[in-house]
CSV table of C-alpha atoms in Angstrom, one decimal:
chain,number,residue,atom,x,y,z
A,133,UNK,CA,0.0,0.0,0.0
A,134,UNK,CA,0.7,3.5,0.1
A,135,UNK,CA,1.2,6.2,3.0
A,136,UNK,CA,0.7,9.3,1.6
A,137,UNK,CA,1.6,12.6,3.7
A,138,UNK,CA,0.9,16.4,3.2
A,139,UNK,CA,0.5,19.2,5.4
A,140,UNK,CA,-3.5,19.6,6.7
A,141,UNK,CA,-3.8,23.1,6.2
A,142,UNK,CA,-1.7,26.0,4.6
A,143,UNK,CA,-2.6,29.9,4.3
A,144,UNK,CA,-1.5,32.6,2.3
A,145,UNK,CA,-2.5,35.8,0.4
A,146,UNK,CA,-4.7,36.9,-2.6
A,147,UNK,CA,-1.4,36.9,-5.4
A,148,UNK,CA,0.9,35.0,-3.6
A,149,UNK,CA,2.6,31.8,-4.4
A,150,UNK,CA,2.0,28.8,-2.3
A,151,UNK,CA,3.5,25.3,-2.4
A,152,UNK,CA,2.2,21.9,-1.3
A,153,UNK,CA,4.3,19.1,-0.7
A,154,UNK,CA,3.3,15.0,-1.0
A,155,UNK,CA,5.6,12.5,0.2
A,156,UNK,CA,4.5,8.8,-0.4
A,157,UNK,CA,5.7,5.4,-0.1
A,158,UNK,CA,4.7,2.7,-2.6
A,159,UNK,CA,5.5,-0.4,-3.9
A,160,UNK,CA,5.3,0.2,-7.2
A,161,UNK,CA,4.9,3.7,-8.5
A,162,UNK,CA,2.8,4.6,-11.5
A,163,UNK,CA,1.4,7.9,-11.3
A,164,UNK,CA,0.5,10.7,-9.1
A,165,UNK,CA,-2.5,12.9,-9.2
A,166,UNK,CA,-3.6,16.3,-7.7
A,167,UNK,CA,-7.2,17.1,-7.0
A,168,UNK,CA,-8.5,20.2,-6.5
A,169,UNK,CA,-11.5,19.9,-3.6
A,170,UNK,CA,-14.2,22.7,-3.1
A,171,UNK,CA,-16.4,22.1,0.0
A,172,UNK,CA,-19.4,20.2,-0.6
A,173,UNK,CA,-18.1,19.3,-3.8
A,174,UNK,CA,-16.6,16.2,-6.1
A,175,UNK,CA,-12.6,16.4,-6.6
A,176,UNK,CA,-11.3,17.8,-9.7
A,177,UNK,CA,-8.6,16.7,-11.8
A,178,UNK,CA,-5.3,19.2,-11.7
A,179,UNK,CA,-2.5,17.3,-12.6
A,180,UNK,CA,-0.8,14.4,-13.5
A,181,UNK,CA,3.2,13.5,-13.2
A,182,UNK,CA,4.3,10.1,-14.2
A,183,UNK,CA,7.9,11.2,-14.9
A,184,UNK,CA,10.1,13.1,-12.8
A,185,UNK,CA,10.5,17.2,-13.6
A,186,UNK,CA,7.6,19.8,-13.6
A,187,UNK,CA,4.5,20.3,-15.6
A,188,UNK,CA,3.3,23.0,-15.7
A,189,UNK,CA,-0.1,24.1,-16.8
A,190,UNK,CA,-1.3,28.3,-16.2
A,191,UNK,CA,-1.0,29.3,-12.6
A,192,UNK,CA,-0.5,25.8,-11.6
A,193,UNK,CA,2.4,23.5,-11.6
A,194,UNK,CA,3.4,20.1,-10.2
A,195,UNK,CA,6.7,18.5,-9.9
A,196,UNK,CA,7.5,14.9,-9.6
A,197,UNK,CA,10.9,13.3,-7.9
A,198,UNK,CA,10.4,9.4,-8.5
A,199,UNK,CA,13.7,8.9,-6.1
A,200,UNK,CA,12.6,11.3,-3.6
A,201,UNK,CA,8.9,10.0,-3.3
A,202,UNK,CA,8.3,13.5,-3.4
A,203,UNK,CA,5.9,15.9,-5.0
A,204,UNK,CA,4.7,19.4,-4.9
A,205,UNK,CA,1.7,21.9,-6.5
A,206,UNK,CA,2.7,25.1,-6.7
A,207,UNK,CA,-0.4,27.7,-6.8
A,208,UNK,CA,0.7,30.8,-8.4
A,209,UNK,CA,-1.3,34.3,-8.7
A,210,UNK,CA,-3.8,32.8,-5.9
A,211,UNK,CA,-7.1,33.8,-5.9
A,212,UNK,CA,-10.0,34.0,-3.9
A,213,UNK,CA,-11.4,31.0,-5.5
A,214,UNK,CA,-8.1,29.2,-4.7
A,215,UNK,CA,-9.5,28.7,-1.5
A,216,UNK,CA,-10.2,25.0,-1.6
A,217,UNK,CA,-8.9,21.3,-0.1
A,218,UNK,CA,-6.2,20.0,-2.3
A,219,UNK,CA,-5.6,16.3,-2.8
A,220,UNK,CA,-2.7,13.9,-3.8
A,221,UNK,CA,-3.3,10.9,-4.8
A,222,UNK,CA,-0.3,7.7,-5.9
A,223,UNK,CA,-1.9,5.3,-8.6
A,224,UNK,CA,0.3,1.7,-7.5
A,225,UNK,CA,1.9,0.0,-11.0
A,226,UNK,CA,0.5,-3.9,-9.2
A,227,UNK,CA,-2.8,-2.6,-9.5
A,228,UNK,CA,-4.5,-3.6,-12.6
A,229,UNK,CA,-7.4,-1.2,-11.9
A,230,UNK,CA,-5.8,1.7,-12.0
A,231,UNK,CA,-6.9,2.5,-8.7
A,232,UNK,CA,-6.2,6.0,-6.7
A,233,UNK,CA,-4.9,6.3,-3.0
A,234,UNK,CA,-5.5,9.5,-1.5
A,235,UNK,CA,-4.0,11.4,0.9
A,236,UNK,CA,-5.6,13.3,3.7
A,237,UNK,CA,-5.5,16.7,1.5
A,238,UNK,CA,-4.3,20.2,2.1
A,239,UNK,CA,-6.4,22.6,3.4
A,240,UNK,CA,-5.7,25.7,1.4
A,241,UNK,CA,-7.3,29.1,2.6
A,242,UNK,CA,-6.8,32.0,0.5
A,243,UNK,CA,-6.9,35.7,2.3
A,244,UNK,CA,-7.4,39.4,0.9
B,129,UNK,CA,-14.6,16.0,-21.7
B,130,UNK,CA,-15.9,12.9,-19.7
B,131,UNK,CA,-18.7,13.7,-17.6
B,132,UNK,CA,-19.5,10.9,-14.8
B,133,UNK,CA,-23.2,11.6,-13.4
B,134,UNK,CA,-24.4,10.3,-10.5
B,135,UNK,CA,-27.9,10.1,-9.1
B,136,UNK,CA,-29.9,11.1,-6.6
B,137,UNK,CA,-27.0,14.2,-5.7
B,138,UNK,CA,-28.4,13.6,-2.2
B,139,UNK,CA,-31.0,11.6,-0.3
B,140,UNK,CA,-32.5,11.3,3.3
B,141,UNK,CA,-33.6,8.0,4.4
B,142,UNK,CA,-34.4,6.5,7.6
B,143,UNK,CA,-32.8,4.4,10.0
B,144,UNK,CA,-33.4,0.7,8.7
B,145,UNK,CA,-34.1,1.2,5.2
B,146,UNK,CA,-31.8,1.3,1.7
B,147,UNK,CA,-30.8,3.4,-0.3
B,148,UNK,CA,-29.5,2.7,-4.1
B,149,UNK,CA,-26.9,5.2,-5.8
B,150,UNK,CA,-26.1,5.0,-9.8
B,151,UNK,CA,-22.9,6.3,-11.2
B,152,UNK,CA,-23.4,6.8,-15.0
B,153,UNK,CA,-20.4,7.8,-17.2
B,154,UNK,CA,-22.4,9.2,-20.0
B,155,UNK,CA,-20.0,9.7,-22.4
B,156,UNK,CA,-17.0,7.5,-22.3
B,157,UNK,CA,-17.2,3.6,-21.7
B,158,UNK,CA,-15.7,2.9,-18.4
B,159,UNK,CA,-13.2,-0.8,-17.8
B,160,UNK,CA,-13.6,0.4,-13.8
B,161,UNK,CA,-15.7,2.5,-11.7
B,162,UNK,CA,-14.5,3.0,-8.0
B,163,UNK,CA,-17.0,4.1,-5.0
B,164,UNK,CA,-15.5,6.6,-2.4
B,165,UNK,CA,-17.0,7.3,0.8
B,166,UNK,CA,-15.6,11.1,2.6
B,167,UNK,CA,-16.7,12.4,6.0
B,168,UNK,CA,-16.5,16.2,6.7
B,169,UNK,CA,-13.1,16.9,6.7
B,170,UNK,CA,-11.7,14.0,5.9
B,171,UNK,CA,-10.1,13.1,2.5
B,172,UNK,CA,-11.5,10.3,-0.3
B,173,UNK,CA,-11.5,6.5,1.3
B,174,UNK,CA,-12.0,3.9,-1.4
B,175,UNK,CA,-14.6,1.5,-0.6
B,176,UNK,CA,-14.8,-0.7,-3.6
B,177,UNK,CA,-13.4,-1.2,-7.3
B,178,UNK,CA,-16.1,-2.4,-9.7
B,179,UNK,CA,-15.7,-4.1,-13.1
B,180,UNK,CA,-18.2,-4.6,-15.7
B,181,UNK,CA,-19.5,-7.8,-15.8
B,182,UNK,CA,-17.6,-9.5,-12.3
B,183,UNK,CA,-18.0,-8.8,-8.6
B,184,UNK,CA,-16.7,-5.8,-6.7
B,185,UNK,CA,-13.8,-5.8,-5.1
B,186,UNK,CA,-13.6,-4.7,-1.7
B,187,UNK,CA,-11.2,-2.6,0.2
B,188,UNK,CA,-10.5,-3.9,4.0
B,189,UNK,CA,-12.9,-2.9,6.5
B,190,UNK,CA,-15.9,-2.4,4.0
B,191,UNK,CA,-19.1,-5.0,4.2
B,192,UNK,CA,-19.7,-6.6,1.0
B,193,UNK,CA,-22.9,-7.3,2.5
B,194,UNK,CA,-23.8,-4.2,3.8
B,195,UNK,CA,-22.7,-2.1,0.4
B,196,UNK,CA,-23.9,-4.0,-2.4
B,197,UNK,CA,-22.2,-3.0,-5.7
B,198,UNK,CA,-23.5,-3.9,-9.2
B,199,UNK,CA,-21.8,-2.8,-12.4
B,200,UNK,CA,-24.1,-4.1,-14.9
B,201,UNK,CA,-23.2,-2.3,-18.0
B,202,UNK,CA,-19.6,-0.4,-19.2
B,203,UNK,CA,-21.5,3.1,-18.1
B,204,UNK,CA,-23.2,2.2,-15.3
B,205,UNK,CA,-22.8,1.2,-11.3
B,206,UNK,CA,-25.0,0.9,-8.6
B,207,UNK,CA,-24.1,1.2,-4.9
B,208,UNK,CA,-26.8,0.1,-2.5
B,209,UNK,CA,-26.1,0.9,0.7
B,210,UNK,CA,-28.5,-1.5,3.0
B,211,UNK,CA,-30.3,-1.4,6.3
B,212,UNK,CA,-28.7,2.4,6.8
B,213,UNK,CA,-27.5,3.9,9.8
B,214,UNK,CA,-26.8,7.1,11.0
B,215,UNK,CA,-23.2,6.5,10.7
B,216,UNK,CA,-23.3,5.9,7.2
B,217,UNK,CA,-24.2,9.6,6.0
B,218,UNK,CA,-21.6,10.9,4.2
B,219,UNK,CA,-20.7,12.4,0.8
B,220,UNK,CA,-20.0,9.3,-1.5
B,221,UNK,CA,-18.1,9.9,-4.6
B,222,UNK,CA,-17.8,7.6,-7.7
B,223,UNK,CA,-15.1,7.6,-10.3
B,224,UNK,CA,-14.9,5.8,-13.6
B,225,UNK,CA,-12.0,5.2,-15.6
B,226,UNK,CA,-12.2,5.1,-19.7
B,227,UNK,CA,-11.9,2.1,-21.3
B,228,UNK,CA,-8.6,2.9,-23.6
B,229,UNK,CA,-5.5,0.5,-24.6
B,230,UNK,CA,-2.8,1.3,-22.0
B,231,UNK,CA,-5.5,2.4,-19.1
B,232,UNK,CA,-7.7,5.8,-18.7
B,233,UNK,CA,-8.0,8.4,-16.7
B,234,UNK,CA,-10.3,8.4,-13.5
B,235,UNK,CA,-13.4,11.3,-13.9
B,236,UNK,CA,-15.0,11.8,-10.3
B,237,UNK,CA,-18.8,12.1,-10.6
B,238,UNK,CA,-20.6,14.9,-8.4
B,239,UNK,CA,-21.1,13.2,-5.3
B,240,UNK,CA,-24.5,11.7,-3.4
B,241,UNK,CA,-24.7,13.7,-0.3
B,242,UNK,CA,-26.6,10.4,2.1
B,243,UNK,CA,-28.0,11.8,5.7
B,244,UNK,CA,-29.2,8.5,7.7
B,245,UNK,CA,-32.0,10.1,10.4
């Protein structure tokens, strides 16, 4: 299985830059996901790293290290709307099924 | 893109009775669908991984008999939960993957918001 670990909540201003850091353990790597979580709401896809380096896509950007069990989403320009619960999830390479382990999710909370 | 419905967004039953949730991906055929179940504040804890055609496979700790699962067609699963309780209410999620060579991505549906009185 997988532990998963990133910090429970993280603040920061309207325009600022904020980072959130995954570590995980796995057996068998084969893919990480971010999830972006409004309250109340389904989880909705961000990002996917697979290989190590950064991918970057507008504001947001996520960087894989595959040696490091490491990852990070980096949140730039924040806005309001930023404000939001923000999930990793590690997709293990002995599951046929493709299936997601999550981790607890970073509880991002965006201020004027 | 995908879309993944599911149906009803949210439901109140009483204590003792069932209650049957469909998770429809209405535009992609999907291999797998996947059931989540998420209290407040807490993040996405996979119940059970459902293939067309076979029987769910559940995670540890869930009741295959309590949960029933059915995933009778490649767009559409059906989570019963049975004899609820008040500990049961909670926001359950489902996911399907696409049916493509090499795997698919997972699309989450919208949630069933289920409040056991």
């Amino acid at each position: 299985g997988q532990n998963i670990d990133q910090p429970t909540e993280m603040t920061a201003t309207e325009g600022a830059i904020v980072q959130i850091n995954c570590t995980y353990q796995t057996s068998g790597f084969n893919g990480l996901f971010w999830y972006q979580q409004h309250a109340g709401e389904a989880p909705t896809f961000l990002s996917y790293n697979v290989l190590d380096g950064l991918e970057e896509k507008g504001r947001f950007s996520s960087f894989l290290s595959r040696s490091k069990g490491y990852s990070y989403l980096l949140l730039k320009e924040l806005q309001m709307k930023d404000s939001a619960s923000y999930l990793c999830a590690v997709r293990d390479i002995g599951d046929s099924w493709g299936k997601l382990q999550f981790g607890a999710g970073t509880q991002v909370v965006v201020t004027p | 893109g995908a879309v993944v419905s599911q149906h009803p967004s949210w439901v109140i039953c009483k204590s003792g009775t069932s209650v049957k949730i469909e998770c429809r991906s209405l535009d992609f055929q999907a291999t797998t669908m996947f059931w989540y179940r998420q209290f407040p504040k807490q993040s996405l804890m996979l119940m059970a991984t459902s293939n067309e055609g076979s029987k769910a496979t559940y995670e540890q700790g869930v009741e295959k008999d309590k949960f029933l699962i059915n995933h009778a067609s490649l767009t559409l699963s059906t989570l019963t939960v049975t004899s609820a309780h008040p500990e049961d209410s909670s926001f359950y999620i489902c996911s399907a993957r696409e049916r493509v060579m090499g795997g698919g991505e997972q699309y989450f549906g919208p949630g069933t918001r289920l409040t056991v009185t």
